[in-house]
């Protein structure tokens, strides 16, 4: 399991690559949810999501150990983050994406000089392909969440939060494969354990919720939640034990609640966030937790949403 020391090391390693993102506040949304509500603005992070934190930590170490190329299997934020950091460090990145990838996502990877390889429609097909390419090229495969360096990189958000809001009471974190929340849990619980860390999943992608209930890894079939960053089918082997050890609570939000939270953040705060991040705002606004009159941080994990999707979310 990773420790707070790994996260401090990650913070040093990636300081020259990532932004120390702002903590936003909204009086209106605070009033609406009965807590003082703050927003950790990772939608304003390099590449538009927190994924650059873990990717930078992992790719930097790979390069230090002699890697001359990297691969990843993700059309989304992880793929962009790996392409960005590889480009910055001057090594080639190959990103394996699904055949039906949205053009804008492919272009974002190519804008960072990432090479795009299309393969299949499911992650079960893409993952072996990315590993195979890494093997052929003598490169390193960069996993999206189930890796100690990735988890430690994402955990740097926890250390930043404790600096920005010393008397924070609770932190709401979206859960996909669990890299983000396992890092934040480690940073928070090994520094200031009284702070509550609460996970949020869409009702339609409740694999971690079920796994916590059953105390073992439970896999769900493919899901269509609009929170596309949270569509992983089961928690990670390395991330899940951290949740079992430290997680305070896990709440579920509906698709309509995610949409409504997206609309409110756009209208009231003039911030464009992606549906995966709107889940944590939905959890705060629609009273999914028992928190009242507390200082609550909603982790806004990313802002990569294209204009067509925004139109659909608003209609
Ligand atoms: C990847 C991602 C998540 C989920 O992170 P995990 O580490 O897989 O739990 C949440 N929000 C956004 C925007 C993401 O890109």
mmCIF file of N, CA, C and O in Angstrom, residues 206-219 240 244:
data_model
loop_
_atom_site.group_PDB
_atom_site.id
_atom_site.type_symbol
_atom_site.label_atom_id
_atom_site.label_comp_id
_atom_site.label_asym_id
_atom_site.label_seq_id
_atom_site.Cartn_x
_atom_site.Cartn_y
_atom_site.Cartn_z
ATOM 1 N N UNK A 206 -22.082 1.464 -10.078
ATOM 2 C CA UNK A 206 -21.916 1.325 -8.619
ATOM 3 C C UNK A 206 -21.022 0.149 -8.224
ATOM 4 O O UNK A 206 -21.224 -0.466 -7.179
ATOM 5 N N UNK A 207 -20.017 -0.142 -9.035
ATOM 6 C CA UNK A 207 -19.161 -1.300 -8.759
ATOM 7 C C UNK A 207 -18.428 -1.193 -7.423
ATOM 8 O O UNK A 207 -18.312 -2.183 -6.689
ATOM 9 N N UNK A 208 -17.951 -0.005 -7.086
ATOM 10 C CA UNK A 208 -17.233 0.130 -5.815
ATOM 11 C C UNK A 208 -18.201 0.049 -4.635
ATOM 12 O O UNK A 208 -17.897 -0.556 -3.604
ATOM 13 N N UNK A 209 -19.385 0.638 -4.808
ATOM 14 C CA UNK A 209 -20.423 0.553 -3.774
ATOM 15 C C UNK A 209 -20.727 -0.909 -3.461
ATOM 16 O O UNK A 209 -20.729 -1.326 -2.293
ATOM 17 N N UNK A 210 -20.944 -1.712 -4.504
ATOM 18 C CA UNK A 210 -21.250 -3.137 -4.317
ATOM 19 C C UNK A 210 -20.062 -3.874 -3.706
ATOM 20 O O UNK A 210 -20.225 -4.733 -2.832
ATOM 21 N N UNK A 211 -18.864 -3.528 -4.169
ATOM 22 C CA UNK A 211 -17.657 -4.187 -3.662
ATOM 23 C C UNK A 211 -17.464 -3.913 -2.170
ATOM 24 O O UNK A 211 -17.084 -4.805 -1.405
ATOM 25 N N UNK A 212 -17.743 -2.671 -1.748
ATOM 26 C CA UNK A 212 -17.603 -2.321 -0.333
ATOM 27 C C UNK A 212 -18.635 -3.091 0.501
ATOM 28 O O UNK A 212 -18.327 -3.576 1.593
ATOM 29 N N UNK A 213 -19.846 -3.188 -0.046
ATOM 30 C CA UNK A 213 -20.908 -3.921 0.655
ATOM 31 C C UNK A 213 -20.535 -5.376 0.880
ATOM 32 O O UNK A 213 -20.728 -5.936 1.945
ATOM 33 N N UNK A 214 -19.975 -5.990 -0.169
ATOM 34 C CA UNK A 214 -19.678 -7.429 -0.142
ATOM 35 C C UNK A 214 -18.274 -7.708 0.391
ATOM 36 O O UNK A 214 -17.890 -8.860 0.557
ATOM 37 N N UNK A 215 -17.482 -6.612 0.568
ATOM 38 C CA UNK A 215 -16.117 -6.772 1.046
ATOM 39 C C UNK A 215 -15.239 -7.591 0.096
ATOM 40 O O UNK A 215 -14.328 -8.299 0.521
ATOM 41 N N UNK A 216 -15.536 -7.532 -1.181
ATOM 42 C CA UNK A 216 -14.702 -8.181 -2.202
ATOM 43 C C UNK A 216 -14.939 -7.489 -3.541
ATOM 44 O O UNK A 216 -15.932 -6.775 -3.696
ATOM 45 N N UNK A 217 -14.040 -7.676 -4.493
ATOM 46 C CA UNK A 217 -14.166 -7.019 -5.793
ATOM 47 C C UNK A 217 -15.373 -7.555 -6.550
ATOM 48 O O UNK A 217 -15.469 -8.751 -6.804
ATOM 49 N N UNK A 218 -16.303 -6.654 -6.859
ATOM 50 C CA UNK A 218 -17.490 -7.020 -7.632
ATOM 51 C C UNK A 218 -17.411 -6.293 -8.971
ATOM 52 O O UNK A 218 -17.092 -5.107 -9.027
ATOM 53 N N UNK A 219 -17.690 -7.033 -10.052
ATOM 54 C CA UNK A 219 -17.617 -6.460 -11.386
ATOM 55 C C UNK A 219 -19.033 -6.234 -11.915
ATOM 56 O O UNK A 219 -19.910 -7.078 -11.715
ATOM 57 N N UNK A 240 -8.515 -0.795 -4.138
ATOM 58 C CA UNK A 240 -9.626 -1.219 -3.278
ATOM 59 C C UNK A 240 -9.237 -1.405 -1.798
ATOM 60 O O UNK A 240 -9.977 -0.949 -0.904
ATOM 61 N N UNK A 244 -11.060 0.110 1.579
ATOM 62 C CA UNK A 244 -11.522 -0.729 2.690
ATOM 63 C C UNK A 244 -10.954 -0.249 4.013
ATOM 64 O O UNK A 244 -11.612 -0.301 5.041
#
